[in-house]
PDB file of C-alpha atoms and ligand atoms in Angstrom:
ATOM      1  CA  UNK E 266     202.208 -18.889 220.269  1.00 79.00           C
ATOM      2  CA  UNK E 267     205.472 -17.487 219.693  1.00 85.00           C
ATOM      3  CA  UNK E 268     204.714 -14.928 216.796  1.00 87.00           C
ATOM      4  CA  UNK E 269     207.915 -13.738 216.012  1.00 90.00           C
ATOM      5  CA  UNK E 270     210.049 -16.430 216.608  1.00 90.00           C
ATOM      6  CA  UNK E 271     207.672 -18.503 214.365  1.00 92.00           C
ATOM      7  CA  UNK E 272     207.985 -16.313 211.403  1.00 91.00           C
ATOM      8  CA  UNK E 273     211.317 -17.358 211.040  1.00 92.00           C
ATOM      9  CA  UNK E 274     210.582 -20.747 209.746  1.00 94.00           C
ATOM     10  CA  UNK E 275     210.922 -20.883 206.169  1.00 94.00           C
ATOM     11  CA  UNK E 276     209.881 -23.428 203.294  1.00 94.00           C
ATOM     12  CA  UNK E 277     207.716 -25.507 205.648  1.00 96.00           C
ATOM     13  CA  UNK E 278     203.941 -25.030 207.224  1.00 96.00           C
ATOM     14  CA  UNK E 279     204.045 -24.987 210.199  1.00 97.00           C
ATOM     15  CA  UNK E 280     200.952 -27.141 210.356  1.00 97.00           C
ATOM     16  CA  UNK E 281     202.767 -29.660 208.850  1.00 98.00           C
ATOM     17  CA  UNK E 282     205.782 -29.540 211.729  1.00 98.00           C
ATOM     18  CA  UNK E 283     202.907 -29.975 214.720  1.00 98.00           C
ATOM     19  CA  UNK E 284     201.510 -32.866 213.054  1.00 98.00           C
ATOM     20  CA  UNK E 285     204.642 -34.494 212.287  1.00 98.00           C
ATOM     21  CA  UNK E 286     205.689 -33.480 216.175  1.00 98.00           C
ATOM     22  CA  UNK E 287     202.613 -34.797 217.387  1.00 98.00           C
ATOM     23  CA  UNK E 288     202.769 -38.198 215.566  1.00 98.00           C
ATOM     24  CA  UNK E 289     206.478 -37.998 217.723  1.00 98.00           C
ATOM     25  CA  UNK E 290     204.496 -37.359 220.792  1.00 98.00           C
ATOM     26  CA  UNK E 291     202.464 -40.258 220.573  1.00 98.00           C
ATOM     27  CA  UNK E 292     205.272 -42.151 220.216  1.00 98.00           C
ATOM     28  CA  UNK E 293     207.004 -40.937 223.474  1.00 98.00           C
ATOM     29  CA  UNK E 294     203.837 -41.717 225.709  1.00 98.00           C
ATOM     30  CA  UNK E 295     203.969 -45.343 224.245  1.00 98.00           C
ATOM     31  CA  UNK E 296     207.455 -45.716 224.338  1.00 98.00           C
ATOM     32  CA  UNK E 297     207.048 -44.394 227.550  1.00 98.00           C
ATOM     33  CA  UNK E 298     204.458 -46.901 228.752  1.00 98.00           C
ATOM     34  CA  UNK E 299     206.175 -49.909 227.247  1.00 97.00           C
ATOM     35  CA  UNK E 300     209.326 -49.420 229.463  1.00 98.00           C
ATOM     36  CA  UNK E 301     207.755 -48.780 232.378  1.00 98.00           C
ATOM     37  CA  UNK E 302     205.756 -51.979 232.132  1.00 98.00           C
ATOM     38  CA  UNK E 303     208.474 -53.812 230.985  1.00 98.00           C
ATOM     39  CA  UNK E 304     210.740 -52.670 233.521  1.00 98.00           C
ATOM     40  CA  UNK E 305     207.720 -54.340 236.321  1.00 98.00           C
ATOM     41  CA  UNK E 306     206.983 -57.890 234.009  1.00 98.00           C
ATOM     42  CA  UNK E 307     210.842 -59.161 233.286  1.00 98.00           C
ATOM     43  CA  UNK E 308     211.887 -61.273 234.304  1.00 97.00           C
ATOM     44  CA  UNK E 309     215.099 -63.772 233.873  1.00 94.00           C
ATOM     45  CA  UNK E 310     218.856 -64.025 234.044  1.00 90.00           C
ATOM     46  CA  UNK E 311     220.417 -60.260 234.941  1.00 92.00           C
ATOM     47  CA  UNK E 312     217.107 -58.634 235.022  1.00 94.00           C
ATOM     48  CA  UNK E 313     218.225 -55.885 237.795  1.00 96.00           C
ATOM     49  CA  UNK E 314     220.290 -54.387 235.166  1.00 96.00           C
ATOM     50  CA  UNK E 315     217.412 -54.832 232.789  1.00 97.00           C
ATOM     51  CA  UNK E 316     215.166 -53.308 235.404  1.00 98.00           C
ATOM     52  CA  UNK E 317     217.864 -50.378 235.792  1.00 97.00           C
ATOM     53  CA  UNK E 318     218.328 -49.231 232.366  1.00 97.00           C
ATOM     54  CA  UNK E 319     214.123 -49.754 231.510  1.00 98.00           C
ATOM     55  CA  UNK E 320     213.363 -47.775 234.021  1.00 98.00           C
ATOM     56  CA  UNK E 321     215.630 -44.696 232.944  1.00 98.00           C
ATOM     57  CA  UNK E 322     214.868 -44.748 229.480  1.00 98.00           C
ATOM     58  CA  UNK E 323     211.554 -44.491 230.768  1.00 98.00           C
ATOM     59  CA  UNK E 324     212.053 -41.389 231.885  1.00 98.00           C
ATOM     60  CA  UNK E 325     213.722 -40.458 229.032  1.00 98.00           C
ATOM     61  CA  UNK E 326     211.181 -41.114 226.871  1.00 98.00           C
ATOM     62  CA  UNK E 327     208.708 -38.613 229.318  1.00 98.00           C
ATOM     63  CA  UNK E 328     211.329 -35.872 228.751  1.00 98.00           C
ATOM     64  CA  UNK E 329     211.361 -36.287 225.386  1.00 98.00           C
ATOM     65  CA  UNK E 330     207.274 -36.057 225.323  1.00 98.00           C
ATOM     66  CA  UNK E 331     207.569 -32.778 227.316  1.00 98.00           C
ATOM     67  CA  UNK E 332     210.182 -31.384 224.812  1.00 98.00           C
ATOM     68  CA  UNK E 333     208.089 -32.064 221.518  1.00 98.00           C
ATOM     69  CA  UNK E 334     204.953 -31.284 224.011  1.00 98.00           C
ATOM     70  CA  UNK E 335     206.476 -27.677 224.340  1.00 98.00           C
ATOM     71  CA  UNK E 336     207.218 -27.111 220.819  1.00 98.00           C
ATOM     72  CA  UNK E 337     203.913 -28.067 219.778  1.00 98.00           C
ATOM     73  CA  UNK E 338     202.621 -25.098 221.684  1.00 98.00           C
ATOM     74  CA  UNK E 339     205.190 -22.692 220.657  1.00 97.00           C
ATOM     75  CA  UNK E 340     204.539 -23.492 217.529  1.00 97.00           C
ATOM     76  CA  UNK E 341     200.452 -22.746 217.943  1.00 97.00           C
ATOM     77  CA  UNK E 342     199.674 -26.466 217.987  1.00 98.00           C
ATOM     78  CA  UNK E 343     197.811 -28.288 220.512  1.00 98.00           C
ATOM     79  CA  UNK E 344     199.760 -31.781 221.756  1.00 98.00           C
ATOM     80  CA  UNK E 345     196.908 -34.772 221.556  1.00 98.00           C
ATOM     81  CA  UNK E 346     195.074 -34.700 224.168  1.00 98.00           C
ATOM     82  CA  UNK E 347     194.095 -37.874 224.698  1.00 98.00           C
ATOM     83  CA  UNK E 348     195.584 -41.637 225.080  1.00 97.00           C
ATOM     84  CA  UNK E 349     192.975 -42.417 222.184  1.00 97.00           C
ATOM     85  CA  UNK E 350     194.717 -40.574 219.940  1.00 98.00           C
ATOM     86  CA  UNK E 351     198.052 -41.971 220.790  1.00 98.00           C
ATOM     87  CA  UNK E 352     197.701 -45.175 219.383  1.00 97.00           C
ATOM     88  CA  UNK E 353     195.960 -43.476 216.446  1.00 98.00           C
ATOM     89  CA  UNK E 354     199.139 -41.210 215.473  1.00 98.00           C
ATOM     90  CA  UNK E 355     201.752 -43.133 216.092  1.00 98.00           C
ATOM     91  CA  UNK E 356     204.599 -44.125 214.070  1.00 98.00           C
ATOM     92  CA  UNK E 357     206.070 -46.720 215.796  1.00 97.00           C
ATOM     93  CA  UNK E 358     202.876 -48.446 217.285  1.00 96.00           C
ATOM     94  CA  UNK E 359     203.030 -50.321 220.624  1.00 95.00           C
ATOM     95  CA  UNK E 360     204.744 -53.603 221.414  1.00 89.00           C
ATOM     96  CA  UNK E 361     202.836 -55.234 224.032  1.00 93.00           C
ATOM     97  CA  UNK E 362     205.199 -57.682 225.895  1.00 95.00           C
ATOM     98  CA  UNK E 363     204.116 -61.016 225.384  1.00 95.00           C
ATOM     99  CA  UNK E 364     207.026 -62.658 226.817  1.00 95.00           C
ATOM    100  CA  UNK E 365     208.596 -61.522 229.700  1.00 97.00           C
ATOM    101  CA  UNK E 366     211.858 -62.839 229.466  1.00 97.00           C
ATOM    102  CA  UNK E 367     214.811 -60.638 229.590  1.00 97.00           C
ATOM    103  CA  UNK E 368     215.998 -61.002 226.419  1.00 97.00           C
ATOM    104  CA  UNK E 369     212.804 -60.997 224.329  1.00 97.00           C
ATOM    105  CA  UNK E 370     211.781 -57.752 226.398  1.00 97.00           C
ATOM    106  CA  UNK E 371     215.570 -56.411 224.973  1.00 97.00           C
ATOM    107  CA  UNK E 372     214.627 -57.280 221.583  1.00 96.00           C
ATOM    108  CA  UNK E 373     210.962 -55.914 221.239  1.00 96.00           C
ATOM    109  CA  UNK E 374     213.010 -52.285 222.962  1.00 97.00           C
ATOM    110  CA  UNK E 375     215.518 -52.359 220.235  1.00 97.00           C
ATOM    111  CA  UNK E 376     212.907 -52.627 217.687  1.00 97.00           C
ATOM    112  CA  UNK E 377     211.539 -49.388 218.862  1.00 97.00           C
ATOM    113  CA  UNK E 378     214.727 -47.801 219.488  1.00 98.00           C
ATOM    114  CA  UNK E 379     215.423 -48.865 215.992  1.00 98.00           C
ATOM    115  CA  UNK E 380     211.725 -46.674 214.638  1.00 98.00           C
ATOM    116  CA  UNK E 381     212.504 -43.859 217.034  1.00 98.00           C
ATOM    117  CA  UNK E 382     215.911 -43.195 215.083  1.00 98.00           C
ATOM    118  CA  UNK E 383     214.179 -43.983 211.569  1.00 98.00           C
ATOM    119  CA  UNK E 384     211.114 -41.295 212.782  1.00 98.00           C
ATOM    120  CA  UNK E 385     213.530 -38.304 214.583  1.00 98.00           C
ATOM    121  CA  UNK E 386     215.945 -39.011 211.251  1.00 98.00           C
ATOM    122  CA  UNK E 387     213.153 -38.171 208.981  1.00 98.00           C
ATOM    123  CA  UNK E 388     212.067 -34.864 211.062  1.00 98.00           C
ATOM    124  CA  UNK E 389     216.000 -33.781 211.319  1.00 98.00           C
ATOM    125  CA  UNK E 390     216.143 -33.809 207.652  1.00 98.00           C
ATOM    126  CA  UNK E 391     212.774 -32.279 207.506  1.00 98.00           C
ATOM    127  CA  UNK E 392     213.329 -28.939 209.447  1.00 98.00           C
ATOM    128  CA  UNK E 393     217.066 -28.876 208.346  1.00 97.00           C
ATOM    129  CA  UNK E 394     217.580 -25.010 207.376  1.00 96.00           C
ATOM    130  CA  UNK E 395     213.673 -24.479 208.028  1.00 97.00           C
ATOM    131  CA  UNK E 396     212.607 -24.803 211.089  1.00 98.00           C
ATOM    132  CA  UNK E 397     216.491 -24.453 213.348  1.00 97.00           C
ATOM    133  CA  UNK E 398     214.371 -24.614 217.162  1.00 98.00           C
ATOM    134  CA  UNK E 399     212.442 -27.722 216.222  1.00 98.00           C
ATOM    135  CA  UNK E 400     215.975 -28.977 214.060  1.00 98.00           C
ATOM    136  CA  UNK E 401     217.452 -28.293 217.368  1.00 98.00           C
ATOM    137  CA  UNK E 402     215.153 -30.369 219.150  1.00 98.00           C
ATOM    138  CA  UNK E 403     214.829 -33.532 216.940  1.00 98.00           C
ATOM    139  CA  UNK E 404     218.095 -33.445 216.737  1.00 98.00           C
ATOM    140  CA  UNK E 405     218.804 -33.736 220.861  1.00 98.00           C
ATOM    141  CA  UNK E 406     216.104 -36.495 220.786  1.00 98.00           C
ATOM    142  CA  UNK E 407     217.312 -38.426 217.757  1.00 98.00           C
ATOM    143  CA  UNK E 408     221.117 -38.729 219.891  1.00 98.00           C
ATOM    144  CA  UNK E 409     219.136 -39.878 222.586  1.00 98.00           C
ATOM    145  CA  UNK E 410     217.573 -42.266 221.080  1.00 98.00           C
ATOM    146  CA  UNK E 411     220.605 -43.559 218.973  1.00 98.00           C
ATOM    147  CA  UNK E 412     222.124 -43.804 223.144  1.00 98.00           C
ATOM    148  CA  UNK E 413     219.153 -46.012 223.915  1.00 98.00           C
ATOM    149  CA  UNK E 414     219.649 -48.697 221.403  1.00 98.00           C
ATOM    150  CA  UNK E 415     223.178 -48.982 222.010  1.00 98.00           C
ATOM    151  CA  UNK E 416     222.836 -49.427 225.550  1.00 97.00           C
ATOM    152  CA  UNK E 417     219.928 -51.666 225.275  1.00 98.00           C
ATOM    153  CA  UNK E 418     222.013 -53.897 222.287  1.00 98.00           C
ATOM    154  CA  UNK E 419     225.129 -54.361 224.595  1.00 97.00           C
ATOM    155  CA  UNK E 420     223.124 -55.244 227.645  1.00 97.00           C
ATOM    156  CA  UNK E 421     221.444 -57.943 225.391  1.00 97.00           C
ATOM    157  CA  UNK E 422     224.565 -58.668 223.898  1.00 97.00           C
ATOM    158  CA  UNK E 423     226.016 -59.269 227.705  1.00 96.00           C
ATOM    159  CA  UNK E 424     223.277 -61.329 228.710  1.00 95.00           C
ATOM    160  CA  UNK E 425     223.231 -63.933 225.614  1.00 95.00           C
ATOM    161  CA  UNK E 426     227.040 -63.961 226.188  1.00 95.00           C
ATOM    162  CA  UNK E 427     226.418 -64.860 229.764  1.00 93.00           C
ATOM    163  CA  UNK E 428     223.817 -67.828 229.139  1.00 92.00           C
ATOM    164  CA  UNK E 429     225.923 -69.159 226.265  1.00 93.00           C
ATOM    165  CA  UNK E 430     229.331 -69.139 228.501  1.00 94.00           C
ATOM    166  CA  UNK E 431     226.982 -70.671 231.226  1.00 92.00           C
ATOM    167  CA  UNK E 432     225.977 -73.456 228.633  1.00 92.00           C
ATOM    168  CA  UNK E 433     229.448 -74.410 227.659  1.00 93.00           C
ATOM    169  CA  UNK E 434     230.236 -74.783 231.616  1.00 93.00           C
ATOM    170  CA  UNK E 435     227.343 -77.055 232.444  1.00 91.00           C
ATOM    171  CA  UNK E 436     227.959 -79.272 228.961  1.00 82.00           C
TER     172      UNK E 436
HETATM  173 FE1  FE2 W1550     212.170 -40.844 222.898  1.00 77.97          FE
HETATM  174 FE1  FE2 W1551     214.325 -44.203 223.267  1.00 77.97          FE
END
């Protein structure tokens, strides 16, 4: 635990930051899942590019777990340590595909997308002036994630485009 470095977080326990980070966590290993399964089950119309930008938020979502992972322990906390406890903590739950088309697999991502930036807005205003490293952090993550929803609402966008242009040609 960083001793010193911790006592300079002020106005917040710091019990309350590793269980706020590790409610985060949980939602980065299921966020994490739910791409990479996605990215194997679509199917549909342009799912390559589907397939291409699942997979690397993905591992975006495993960085992200390893960032709030490493704070947790800096901080004197121990990340969950098991998948149990992962649906248990989380936020922003898990969205089991149930269809595999492209653009319903789009849609349930931008719904999460959508909690991720509700969650990592809560904990930037949380640690504002308290707690700068883990402000720092959230902060990184919460751009990220703001990134991922755009990317995931134009590549839907493009695709709906697509099949309605594809429509008009055939009628
Ligand atoms: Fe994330
Ligand atoms: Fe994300």
């Amino acid at each position: 635990m960083a001793k010193f470095g911790n006592s300079i977080i002020k106005g917040l326990e710091i019990s309350e930051i590793i269980t706020a980070l590790n409610r985060a966590y949980a939602d980065e290993w299921l966020a994490y899942y739910q791409y990479f399964i996605e990215a194997k089950v679509v199917k549909g119309i342009m799912k390559d590019a589907a397939i291409v930008e699942l997979t690397q938020h993905a591992a975006d979502e495993l960085r992200h777990a390893t960032m709030v992972a490493d704070r947790i322990i800096q901080l004197g906390g121990t990340p969950l340590l098991s998948p149990k406890e992962w649906l248990i903590n989380t936020n922003c739950g898990y969205e089991e595909p149930k269809e595999f088309d492209v653009v319903c697999i789009l849609q349930d991502s931008i719904k999460g997308e959508q909690c991720a930036i509700s969650i990592y807005s809560q904990l930037v205003d949380m640690t504002r002036d308290k707690d700068i490293v883990t402000y720092d952090i959230v902060s990184q993550i919460l751009a990220d994630e703001v990134e991922h929803e755009e990317d995931l609402q134009a590549l839907h966008d493009d695709i709906t485009e697509f099949i309605a242009d594809l429509k008009k040609s055939l009628n």
